[in-house]
Coordinates of C-alpha atoms and ligand atoms in Angstrom, one line a residue:
M21 CA -7.6 -13.2 67.1
K22 CA -9.8 -9.7 67.0
F23 CA -13.2 -10.5 65.4
S24 CA -12.0 -8.5 62.4
E25 CA -9.3 -10.3 61.4
F26 CA -10.8 -13.1 61.8
I27 CA -13.6 -12.2 59.8
D28 CA -11.0 -11.5 56.9
K29 CA -9.4 -14.1 57.3
Y30 CA -11.9 -17.2 57.1
A31 CA -15.5 -15.5 56.6
A32 CA -14.7 -12.7 53.7
H33 CA -18.2 -13.0 51.6
P34 CA -17.9 -15.6 49.4
E35 CA -14.7 -16.8 50.6
Y36 CA -15.5 -19.0 53.6
H37 CA -13.3 -21.7 55.1
A38 CA -13.3 -23.2 59.4
P39 CA -10.2 -22.9 61.0
R40 CA -7.9 -25.8 60.5
G41 CA -5.4 -27.0 63.5
S42 CA -5.6 -27.4 67.5
Q43 CA -5.7 -23.8 68.6
L44 CA -8.8 -22.2 69.6
N45 CA -10.7 -18.6 68.2
A46 CA -14.1 -19.5 70.6
K47 CA -14.1 -20.0 74.4
S48 CA -13.7 -23.9 74.1
W49 CA -14.4 -26.7 71.8
Q50 CA -17.9 -26.8 73.1
T51 CA -18.6 -23.3 71.0
E52 CA -15.2 -23.6 68.3
A53 CA -17.2 -27.1 67.0
P54 CA -19.9 -24.8 65.8
L55 CA -18.6 -22.3 64.6
R56 CA -16.2 -24.2 62.7
M57 CA -19.0 -26.4 61.2
L58 CA -21.3 -23.3 60.4
L59 CA -18.5 -21.7 58.1
N60 CA -17.1 -25.2 56.5
N61 CA -20.8 -25.3 55.7
L62 CA -20.1 -22.1 53.6
D63 CA -16.8 -23.6 52.1
R64 CA -16.9 -22.4 48.3
E65 CA -15.5 -26.6 48.4
V66 CA -18.9 -27.5 49.9
A67 CA -21.5 -25.4 49.8
E68 CA -23.1 -24.8 46.3
N69 CA -23.4 -21.0 45.8
P70 CA -22.0 -19.5 48.9
E71 CA -22.6 -16.0 47.5
E72 CA -26.1 -16.7 48.7
L73 CA -25.0 -18.8 51.5
V74 CA -26.5 -21.5 50.0
V75 CA -26.0 -25.1 50.8
Y76 CA -27.6 -27.1 49.1
G77 CA -31.2 -28.7 48.2
G78 CA -32.7 -25.7 46.1
T79 CA -32.6 -22.5 48.9
G80 CA -31.3 -24.7 52.1
Q81 CA -29.2 -21.5 53.5
A82 CA -26.6 -21.5 56.6
A83 CA -26.9 -18.1 57.3
R84 CA -29.9 -15.6 56.9
N85 CA -28.3 -13.3 55.2
K86 CA -24.5 -11.9 55.0
E87 CA -24.8 -9.6 58.4
A88 CA -26.9 -12.1 60.7
L89 CA -24.6 -14.7 60.0
Q90 CA -21.3 -11.8 61.3
Q91 CA -23.3 -11.6 64.3
I92 CA -23.6 -16.0 65.3
I93 CA -20.0 -15.9 64.4
K94 CA -19.5 -13.2 67.5
C95 CA -21.6 -14.2 68.9
L96 CA -19.7 -17.9 68.9
L97 CA -16.8 -16.2 69.9
T98 CA -17.1 -15.1 72.6
L99 CA -20.2 -17.2 74.3
D100 CA -19.2 -18.9 77.7
E101 CA -20.3 -22.2 78.2
D102 CA -22.9 -21.5 81.0
H103 CA -25.3 -19.8 77.8
S104 CA -26.8 -20.9 74.7
L105 CA -26.9 -18.6 72.0
L106 CA -30.3 -19.2 69.4
V107 CA -30.3 -19.0 66.1
Q108 CA -33.9 -17.8 64.5
S109 CA -34.4 -18.8 61.2
G110 CA -30.1 -18.5 60.5
K111 CA -30.1 -15.0 63.0
A112 CA -28.9 -15.2 66.4
V113 CA -32.0 -13.3 68.6
G114 CA -30.8 -13.8 72.6
I115 CA -28.6 -16.1 75.3
V116 CA -30.2 -18.0 77.2
R117 CA -28.3 -19.2 80.7
T118 CA -27.8 -22.6 80.4
H119 CA -25.3 -24.7 82.2
P120 CA -21.9 -27.0 80.9
Q121 CA -23.5 -29.8 79.6
A122 CA -26.4 -27.6 77.7
P123 CA -26.1 -27.6 74.3
R124 CA -24.3 -24.6 73.1
V125 CA -26.7 -23.7 70.3
L126 CA -31.0 -23.5 69.9
I127 CA -31.5 -23.4 66.5
A128 CA -35.7 -23.1 64.7
N129 CA -35.9 -23.0 61.3
S130 CA -38.1 -21.9 58.5
N131 CA -41.2 -23.1 61.0
L132 CA -45.2 -22.1 60.6
V133 CA -47.3 -22.3 61.7
P134 CA -49.8 -25.1 59.5
A135 CA -51.9 -23.4 57.9
W136 CA -49.7 -21.0 57.4
A137 CA -47.0 -23.4 56.0
T138 CA -46.2 -23.0 52.5
W139 CA -44.3 -21.8 50.0
E140 CA -46.5 -18.6 49.2
H141 CA -46.1 -17.2 52.6
F142 CA -42.7 -18.2 53.4
E143 CA -41.6 -16.7 50.4
R144 CA -43.6 -13.2 51.1
L145 CA -41.5 -13.8 55.1
K146 CA -38.5 -14.5 53.3
Q147 CA -39.0 -11.6 51.3
D148 CA -39.3 -9.5 53.8
G149 CA -35.7 -10.5 55.3
L150 CA -37.6 -12.4 58.4
M151 CA -37.2 -15.9 57.9
M152 CA -34.4 -18.8 55.9
Y153 CA -35.0 -22.0 53.9
G154 CA -32.1 -23.8 56.6
Q155 CA -33.1 -27.3 54.3
M156 CA -31.9 -30.8 56.6
T157 CA -28.3 -29.8 57.1
A158 CA -27.5 -26.2 55.5
G159 CA -29.1 -24.2 58.7
S160 CA -27.9 -26.8 61.7
W161 CA -24.0 -26.2 60.3
I162 CA -23.6 -30.3 59.7
Y163 CA -23.3 -30.9 55.5
I164 CA -20.5 -32.6 54.6
G165 CA -21.0 -32.0 51.3
S166 CA -22.1 -35.1 49.2
Q167 CA -20.7 -37.8 50.8
G168 CA -23.5 -36.7 53.6
I169 CA -26.2 -39.2 51.3
L170 CA -23.5 -41.6 49.8
Q171 CA -24.0 -43.5 51.3
G172 CA -27.6 -43.3 52.3
T173 CA -27.4 -43.9 48.3
Y174 CA -25.6 -46.4 47.7
E175 CA -27.4 -48.6 50.7
T176 CA -30.5 -47.5 48.8
F177 CA -29.6 -49.1 44.8
M178 CA -28.0 -52.4 46.6
A179 CA -31.3 -52.5 48.3
C180 CA -32.5 -52.6 45.2
G181 CA -30.1 -54.3 44.2
K182 CA -30.4 -57.5 46.5
K183 CA -35.2 -56.8 46.2
Y184 CA -35.0 -57.2 42.0
F185 CA -31.7 -58.1 40.5
N186 CA -30.7 -61.4 42.3
D187 CA -28.0 -58.7 44.3
D188 CA -26.7 -57.7 41.3
L189 CA -26.1 -54.5 39.8
I190 CA -23.9 -54.7 37.2
H191 CA -24.9 -54.8 33.2
K192 CA -27.8 -52.9 34.7
L193 CA -28.6 -49.3 33.7
L194 CA -29.6 -46.2 36.4
V195 CA -30.3 -43.0 35.7
S196 CA -32.1 -39.5 37.0
G197 CA -32.3 -36.6 37.4
G198 CA -30.5 -34.5 39.0
L199 CA -26.6 -33.3 39.9
G200 CA -26.6 -30.5 43.0
G201 CA -25.6 -31.2 46.4
M202 CA -27.1 -34.4 47.5
G203 CA -28.2 -35.9 44.0
G204 CA -24.2 -35.6 42.8
A205 CA -23.4 -37.9 45.4
Q206 CA -25.5 -40.7 43.3
P207 CA -23.3 -41.1 40.0
L208 CA -20.6 -42.5 43.0
A209 CA -22.6 -44.4 45.1
A210 CA -24.5 -46.4 42.0
T211 CA -20.4 -47.3 40.2
M212 CA -19.8 -48.2 44.2
A213 CA -22.9 -50.5 43.8
G214 CA -22.3 -52.5 40.9
A215 CA -23.9 -50.2 38.1
T216 CA -24.0 -47.9 34.4
Y217 CA -25.1 -44.3 35.7
L218 CA -26.1 -41.6 33.6
G219 CA -27.4 -38.4 34.8
V220 CA -28.7 -35.7 33.8
D221 CA -29.0 -32.3 34.9
I222 CA -29.8 -28.4 33.1
D223 CA -26.7 -26.8 34.0
P224 CA -23.3 -28.1 33.8
E225 CA -21.7 -26.0 36.1
R226 CA -23.2 -28.5 38.2
I227 CA -21.7 -31.7 36.4
K228 CA -18.4 -29.5 36.3
K229 CA -18.5 -29.9 40.8
R230 CA -19.1 -33.7 40.2
L231 CA -16.4 -34.4 38.5
K232 CA -14.2 -32.4 40.1
T233 CA -14.8 -34.1 43.4
G234 CA -14.7 -37.6 41.2
Y235 CA -18.1 -38.3 42.2
I236 CA -19.0 -38.5 38.5
D237 CA -16.7 -39.4 35.6
H238 CA -18.3 -38.5 32.4
M239 CA -19.3 -35.0 31.4
V240 CA -21.6 -34.9 27.6
Y241 CA -23.6 -32.3 26.3
T242 CA -25.4 -34.7 23.5
Y243 CA -28.0 -37.7 24.2
R244 CA -26.8 -38.7 21.0
E245 CA -23.3 -39.4 22.7
A246 CA -24.8 -40.4 27.0
V247 CA -26.0 -43.2 25.4
D248 CA -23.6 -44.9 23.7
L249 CA -21.5 -44.5 26.3
V250 CA -24.0 -46.0 29.0
L251 CA -25.7 -48.0 26.6
S252 CA -22.1 -49.8 25.4
A253 CA -20.6 -49.8 29.4
K254 CA -23.7 -52.2 29.8
E255 CA -23.5 -53.9 28.0
K256 CA -19.5 -54.8 28.7
G257 CA -20.9 -54.6 32.4
E258 CA -18.3 -51.6 33.5
A259 CA -19.9 -49.3 35.9
I260 CA -19.1 -46.3 34.8
S261 CA -21.1 -42.6 35.8
V262 CA -22.5 -41.0 32.9
G263 CA -23.8 -36.6 33.2
L264 CA -25.8 -35.2 30.4
V265 CA -25.8 -31.8 29.9
A266 CA -30.0 -31.6 29.5
D267 CA -33.8 -31.1 30.7
I268 CA -34.4 -34.6 32.5
G269 CA -38.5 -34.3 30.7
D270 CA -36.7 -33.8 27.2
T271 CA -33.8 -37.4 27.9
L272 CA -37.6 -39.5 29.3
Q273 CA -38.3 -38.9 26.3
H274 CA -35.7 -39.8 24.0
L275 CA -34.7 -43.2 26.1
I276 CA -39.0 -44.2 25.4
D277 CA -38.7 -43.0 21.8
D278 CA -35.4 -45.0 21.3
G279 CA -37.0 -48.7 23.3
I280 CA -34.0 -48.2 25.9
T281 CA -35.9 -48.9 28.9
P282 CA -33.3 -48.3 32.3
D283 CA -33.5 -51.7 35.2
I284 CA -33.7 -48.8 38.0
L285 CA -35.2 -44.7 37.3
T286 CA -35.5 -41.8 39.8
D287 CA -35.1 -38.8 40.4
Q288 CA -33.6 -36.2 42.2
T289 CA -33.4 -32.6 41.0
S290 CA -35.3 -30.2 43.2
A291 CA -38.5 -30.0 42.8
H292 CA -38.8 -29.6 46.2
D293 CA -39.4 -26.2 45.1
P294 CA -41.0 -25.8 41.9
L295 CA -40.2 -21.6 42.2
H296 CA -36.5 -22.2 42.9
G297 CA -35.4 -25.7 42.6
Y298 CA -37.2 -27.3 39.6
I299 CA -36.2 -26.3 35.5
P300 CA -39.1 -25.7 33.5
N301 CA -38.6 -28.0 30.1
G302 CA -38.1 -26.0 27.1
I303 CA -36.6 -22.6 28.6
S304 CA -32.5 -21.6 29.7
L305 CA -31.3 -21.7 33.7
E306 CA -29.9 -18.1 31.7
E307 CA -34.0 -17.6 31.1
A308 CA -35.6 -20.0 33.5
S309 CA -34.0 -17.3 36.5
L310 CA -35.3 -14.1 34.6
L311 CA -39.1 -15.2 34.2
R312 CA -38.6 -16.6 38.6
K313 CA -37.7 -12.9 39.0
S314 CA -40.8 -11.4 36.4
D315 CA -43.2 -13.7 36.6
P316 CA -43.0 -15.7 39.3
K317 CA -46.9 -17.2 38.4
K318 CA -46.2 -18.8 35.1
Y319 CA -43.0 -20.5 36.2
L320 CA -45.4 -21.2 38.9
E321 CA -47.1 -23.2 36.1
L322 CA -44.4 -23.8 33.6
S323 CA -43.0 -26.0 36.8
M324 CA -45.9 -27.9 37.9
K325 CA -46.3 -28.4 34.2
S326 CA -42.9 -29.7 33.3
M327 CA -43.3 -31.8 36.4
A328 CA -46.1 -33.5 35.5
R329 CA -44.7 -34.5 32.8
H330 CA -41.9 -35.4 34.2
V331 CA -44.0 -38.1 36.7
G332 CA -45.9 -38.9 33.8
L333 CA -42.9 -40.1 32.6
M334 CA -40.9 -42.1 34.4
L335 CA -44.6 -44.1 34.4
E336 CA -44.4 -44.4 31.1
L337 CA -40.8 -46.7 31.3
Q338 CA -42.3 -48.2 35.1
N339 CA -44.7 -49.9 33.3
R340 CA -41.8 -51.4 30.2
G341 CA -40.5 -52.9 32.8
S342 CA -38.1 -50.1 35.1
V343 CA -38.1 -50.8 39.4
T344 CA -38.9 -47.2 39.5
F345 CA -38.6 -45.6 42.6
D346 CA -39.8 -41.8 44.8
Y347 CA -36.2 -40.5 45.7
G348 CA -37.5 -38.0 48.6
N349 CA -38.2 -34.6 47.1
N350 CA -41.8 -34.5 46.7
L351 CA -41.7 -35.0 43.0
R352 CA -44.8 -37.1 43.0
E353 CA -46.4 -34.7 44.9
M354 CA -45.9 -31.6 42.6
A355 CA -46.4 -33.7 39.4
K356 CA -49.8 -34.5 40.9
Q357 CA -50.6 -30.8 41.5
G358 CA -49.7 -29.8 38.0
G359 CA -51.8 -32.7 36.3
E360 CA -50.7 -36.4 36.3
P361 CA -53.4 -37.9 38.1
N362 CA -51.6 -41.1 38.9
A363 CA -48.3 -39.7 40.4
Y364 CA -48.8 -41.7 43.2
D365 CA -48.3 -45.0 41.0
Y366 CA -44.9 -45.6 42.2
D367 CA -43.4 -45.5 45.9
G368 CA -40.9 -43.5 47.6
F369 CA -37.4 -45.3 48.4
T370 CA -38.4 -45.7 52.2
P371 CA -41.3 -47.9 52.9
K372 CA -39.8 -49.6 49.9
F373 CA -36.1 -49.9 51.1
I374 CA -35.3 -47.9 54.2
R375 CA -37.6 -49.4 56.9
P376 CA -36.3 -51.9 57.5
L377 CA -33.1 -50.6 59.0
F378 CA -34.8 -47.9 61.0
C379 CA -36.5 -50.6 62.8
E380 CA -33.4 -51.6 64.2
G381 CA -32.5 -47.3 64.7
K382 CA -30.0 -47.4 61.1
G383 CA -29.4 -44.1 59.4
P384 CA -27.0 -42.0 58.0
F385 CA -24.2 -41.2 61.7
R386 CA -21.6 -39.2 60.6
W387 CA -18.8 -36.9 62.4
A388 CA -16.2 -34.7 61.4
A389 CA -12.3 -34.2 62.4
L390 CA -12.3 -30.1 63.1
S391 CA -8.3 -30.9 62.7
G392 CA -8.9 -30.8 59.1
D393 CA -6.9 -33.6 58.5
P394 CA -7.6 -36.8 56.7
E395 CA -5.3 -38.7 58.7
D396 CA -7.6 -38.4 62.1
I397 CA -11.1 -39.5 59.4
F398 CA -8.7 -42.7 58.5
A399 CA -8.4 -43.3 62.1
T400 CA -11.5 -42.8 63.0
D401 CA -12.1 -46.0 60.1
Q402 CA -9.8 -47.9 61.6
A403 CA -10.5 -47.9 64.9
L404 CA -13.8 -48.4 63.5
I405 CA -13.3 -51.8 61.3
E406 CA -10.8 -52.6 65.0
A407 CA -14.0 -52.2 67.5
F408 CA -16.7 -53.7 65.1
P409 CA -14.9 -57.3 63.4
D410 CA -17.6 -59.1 63.3
N411 CA -19.5 -56.0 61.1
L412 CA -18.8 -57.3 57.1
P413 CA -20.2 -54.5 55.0
M414 CA -19.7 -51.7 57.4
I415 CA -15.4 -52.2 57.4
N416 CA -17.0 -53.0 53.1
W417 CA -18.6 -49.7 53.4
L418 CA -15.6 -47.6 55.1
K419 CA -12.8 -49.0 52.2
K420 CA -14.4 -48.0 50.0
A421 CA -15.4 -44.8 51.2
R422 CA -11.5 -44.3 51.8
E423 CA -10.5 -45.5 48.7
R424 CA -13.1 -43.1 46.6
V425 CA -14.6 -40.7 48.8
S426 CA -12.8 -37.1 47.9
F427 CA -13.0 -34.5 51.4
Q428 CA -14.6 -31.3 50.3
G429 CA -14.2 -29.0 53.1
L430 CA -13.4 -30.0 57.4
P431 CA -12.9 -34.2 56.0
A432 CA -15.8 -36.7 57.1
R433 CA -17.1 -39.6 56.7
I434 CA -20.3 -41.3 56.8
C435 CA -22.0 -44.3 57.9
W436 CA -25.1 -46.2 58.6
L437 CA -25.6 -47.0 62.4
G438 CA -27.6 -48.7 65.1
M439 CA -28.8 -49.2 68.3
G440 CA -25.7 -49.5 70.4
E441 CA -23.5 -49.2 67.5
R442 CA -23.8 -45.1 67.8
E443 CA -22.8 -45.4 71.3
K444 CA -19.6 -47.5 71.1
A445 CA -18.3 -45.5 67.8
G446 CA -19.5 -42.0 70.0
L447 CA -16.7 -43.1 73.7
L448 CA -14.8 -44.8 70.5
F449 CA -14.3 -41.6 68.5
N450 CA -13.8 -39.2 72.5
D451 CA -11.4 -41.6 73.2
L452 CA -9.1 -40.6 70.5
V453 CA -9.6 -37.0 71.5
R454 CA -8.9 -37.8 74.9
T455 CA -5.5 -39.8 74.0
G456 CA -4.7 -37.8 71.5
R457 CA -4.9 -39.9 68.8
V458 CA -6.6 -38.0 66.6
K459 CA -5.3 -34.2 66.0
A460 CA -7.9 -32.8 67.9
P461 CA -11.9 -33.1 68.4
L462 CA -14.6 -34.7 65.8
V463 CA -17.9 -34.0 65.5
I464 CA -20.1 -36.3 65.5
G465 CA -24.5 -35.4 63.9
R466 CA -26.5 -36.6 61.9
D467 CA -28.7 -36.2 58.5
H468 CA -32.4 -35.1 60.0
L469 CA -33.6 -38.2 57.7
D470 CA -33.5 -41.0 60.2
C471 CA -35.2 -42.9 61.7
G472 CA -37.1 -41.1 65.3
S473 CA -36.1 -37.5 63.9
V474 CA -38.8 -36.6 61.3
A475 CA -42.4 -36.4 60.0
S476 CA -42.3 -36.4 56.0
P477 CA -45.5 -38.3 55.1
N478 CA -44.0 -38.4 51.4
R479 CA -40.7 -39.4 52.1
E480 CA -39.1 -41.3 55.6
T481 CA -43.5 -41.4 57.4
E482 CA -44.7 -42.0 54.0
K483 CA -47.4 -44.9 54.3
M484 CA -46.3 -46.2 58.0
K485 CA -48.5 -48.8 59.5
D486 CA -50.6 -47.4 61.4
G487 CA -51.3 -44.7 59.0
S488 CA -49.3 -42.2 61.2
D489 CA -47.1 -39.8 59.5
A490 CA -48.4 -36.9 59.6
V491 CA -48.0 -37.4 63.7
S492 CA -44.6 -34.9 64.1
D493 CA -45.0 -35.7 67.8
W494 CA -42.2 -38.4 66.8
P495 CA -38.9 -34.8 65.5
L496 CA -40.3 -32.9 68.7
L497 CA -39.6 -35.7 71.2
N498 CA -36.2 -36.5 69.3
L499 CA -35.2 -32.8 69.7
M500 CA -36.4 -32.6 73.3
S501 CA -34.7 -35.9 73.9
N502 CA -31.3 -34.7 72.6
T503 CA -31.2 -31.9 74.2
A504 CA -31.8 -32.7 77.6
G505 CA -29.3 -35.5 76.2
G506 CA -26.7 -32.7 76.2
A507 CA -26.5 -32.6 72.6
T508 CA -23.5 -29.4 71.5
W509 CA -26.4 -28.1 69.3
V510 CA -29.5 -29.2 68.4
S511 CA -32.3 -27.6 65.5
F512 CA -36.3 -27.7 64.7
H513 CA -36.9 -27.2 60.4
H514 CA -39.9 -27.4 59.2
G515 CA -40.1 -28.2 55.2
G516 CA -36.8 -30.1 54.4
G517 CA -36.5 -32.4 52.0
V518 CA -39.5 -32.6 50.4
G519 CA -40.8 -28.4 51.3
M520 CA -42.7 -26.0 53.0
G521 CA -45.8 -27.9 54.8
Y522 CA -45.2 -31.3 53.7
S523 CA -42.7 -32.7 57.3
Q524 CA -40.8 -31.2 60.2
H525 CA -37.7 -32.5 61.5
A526 CA -34.7 -32.9 64.1
G527 CA -31.3 -32.5 63.7
M528 CA -28.1 -32.8 66.9
V529 CA -24.6 -32.6 66.8
V530 CA -22.4 -33.8 69.9
L531 CA -19.0 -32.4 70.0
A532 CA -16.6 -35.7 71.0
D533 CA -13.9 -33.4 72.9
G534 CA -12.2 -35.7 74.8
T535 CA -13.3 -35.2 78.2
D536 CA -15.1 -37.0 81.3
R537 CA -18.7 -33.9 79.9
A538 CA -18.2 -34.6 76.7
E539 CA -18.2 -38.5 76.7
E540 CA -21.4 -38.3 80.0
C541 CA -23.0 -36.5 76.4
I542 CA -22.1 -38.2 74.4
R543 CA -24.0 -41.8 76.0
R544 CA -26.8 -40.3 76.6
V545 CA -27.5 -38.7 73.4
L546 CA -26.0 -41.4 71.0
Y547 CA -28.2 -43.9 72.9
N548 CA -31.2 -41.3 73.4
D549 CA -31.4 -40.9 68.9
P550 CA -31.6 -44.2 67.3
A551 CA -34.2 -44.9 70.8
M552 CA -35.8 -42.5 69.2
G553 CA -36.7 -44.3 65.9
I554 CA -37.0 -48.0 67.8
F555 CA -39.3 -46.2 70.5
R556 CA -41.2 -44.2 66.2
H557 CA -41.9 -47.8 64.4
H558 CA -42.7 -49.9 67.9
D559 CA -45.6 -48.0 68.5
A560 CA -46.7 -47.6 65.1
G561 CA -46.6 -51.4 64.7
Y562 CA -42.8 -53.2 63.2
E563 CA -41.9 -56.4 65.2
E564 CA -38.6 -55.4 64.0
A565 CA -38.9 -52.9 66.0
T566 CA -40.6 -53.9 68.8
E567 CA -37.8 -57.0 68.5
T568 CA -34.6 -54.3 69.0
L569 CA -36.5 -53.0 71.7
H570 CA -36.6 -55.8 73.2
Q571 CA -32.6 -56.7 72.1
F572 CA -31.6 -54.0 73.9
G573 CA -33.7 -53.7 77.4
M574 CA -35.6 -50.3 76.3
E575 CA -39.1 -52.1 77.5
F576 CA -40.8 -49.4 79.6
Ligands
NAD2 P1 -29.8 -28.8 44.4 O1 -30.7 -27.7 44.6 O2 -28.2 -28.7 44.4 O3 -29.9 -29.4 43.1 C1 -30.5 -30.3 42.4 C2 -30.2 -30.0 40.6 O4 -31.6 -30.6 39.7 C3 -29.5 -29.2 40.2 O5 -28.4 -29.2 39.7 C4 -30.9 -28.4 39.0 O6 -29.8 -27.8 38.0 C5 -31.3 -29.4 38.4 N1 -32.2 -29.2 37.9 C6 -33.2 -28.6 37.9 N2 -34.7 -29.3 37.7 C7 -34.4 -29.7 36.2 C8 -34.1 -30.1 35.0 N3 -35.7 -30.1 35.1 N4 -33.9 -30.6 34.6 C9 -32.6 -31.3 34.9 N5 -32.2 -31.0 36.1 C10 -32.5 -30.5 36.6 O7 -30.6 -29.9 45.1 P2 -29.7 -31.4 46.1 O8 -29.3 -31.3 47.4 O9 -29.3 -32.4 45.1 O10 -31.1 -32.0 47.0 C11 -32.5 -33.0 45.4 C12 -33.1 -33.0 46.0 O11 -33.7 -33.8 47.0 C13 -34.6 -31.8 47.1 O12 -35.6 -32.3 46.6 C14 -34.0 -32.7 48.1 O13 -35.2 -32.2 49.2 C15 -33.3 -33.5 48.0 N6 -33.3 -35.1 49.1 C16 -33.3 -35.9 48.8 C17 -33.2 -36.7 49.7 C18 -33.2 -38.0 49.5 O14 -32.4 -38.7 51.7 N7 -33.6 -38.9 49.6 C19 -31.7 -35.7 50.8 C20 -31.8 -35.1 50.4 C21 -32.5 -34.5 49.5

């Protein structure tokens, strides 16, 4: 197919679709895989705003602009196995000589020298067409829709239930803000965990998208309807989810006024980006969009003030008994800067619930079927269930996911796996491709939010035992290990999750195309990647990580 025909068929802006089936468009699966995943990130079913090439997380983009995107597509269609494409903040900038086991694409997004690493400086560069915000999996082409965070959110809510509610979330009300790309996973995760859920989003379109994909049960426009629904469901012990179109701060104020204290309280508005992500209290979406352009300074002022109020109300509810935690959007920092001095008086989700998993090398392992056939994912589910008969939580998860998760774009699955398990699963998947039990290759990747791939002092590395929260040598070592190990594409980003100046993180995707080459790469990459989490936490003094290190004979 000619380049122009390919663009017309799969990339006519803003209607993007990944090719399906087992026929190659590129020269090999090593380049077909990133090509399909890039286009999949921008598929309307997957991306929050394909018109702007925004995938999720506020302004997280897959490519810098339309022209840059077409150039990347052109390069991927013609790249061979002895070369690698360089992508700088969403734009192809060169091709280097490498070898068949090297990554085919090397990606760097949104990186700035530390003293310049502010939204203000970034915004100037963006306006000049020099940069884009890559979030975590937007600019690294391994976003799989809301499912990508579903299991992590489910595990977090379950861990919360275990710690505070005797392992039982039935008759418990969970309240949160934000029903966007990632936040939209909360209602389904909460109801899967047994809780009653109230989610608040100012943008009705976002809630409609969750209704369409089956992530939320009800959408309402008034506070009264919302509380009536959730209070009655809570009393009956019904795990239902309700999306209310409103400002989250106003809703929390109403709950306080009515003496309603949620059992669990968190937030996933795009607080990390006070200019483009968070909508200030008291103004409509349309007014917000005008003000952002006409007077960005004023917008920022209102936004930070609203976040200070929002966190003040969360603290009040915490005082009244809500189990309250930050869910990785840097809301506390913005609220502090906006005038709430006690913003950090509630914990982040990593130290509260997730770090013990990181010490076992566990993290959000995910894979996608390049064939586009859901049966291929069901085949991988079944293969995992047979290969890990003793891992009951995993089996339980895979069964629930099959029943309740609808796919967005290319069929995909997430499943938190640890050291040893990831390598075993990867080799199993390569065998499924080799023996024709799936119709086309699979790609295996993960979120940048993982055990050894991120430095983010307000999130993944908050309150590290040895105080090394801000040390970003670790994600760089992770990037280098995965490059040396032979991942199919690798990435290093700045600012994901929590915004400019607050994080640095690395991503990787490795291809399972049934070849011996893929097997060798998988053996190395899916050992190295979780191993980084164990090295990182062992070095920081976590005994659980040291135990895992011994268990896998990783002493050095
Ligand atoms: P998104 O931009 O797709 O959605 C954010 C939503 O917040 C939007 O729907 C927006 O309308 C809503 N919103 C903004 N201001 C509001 C207000 N005042 N009241 C009510 N709703 C409001 O972002 P996303 O992909 O859902 O990510 C949400 C946040 O979570 C981001 O900050 C992101 O960086 C972070 N994040 C966390 C994790 C994690 O593991 N915890 C993972 C990925 C992203």
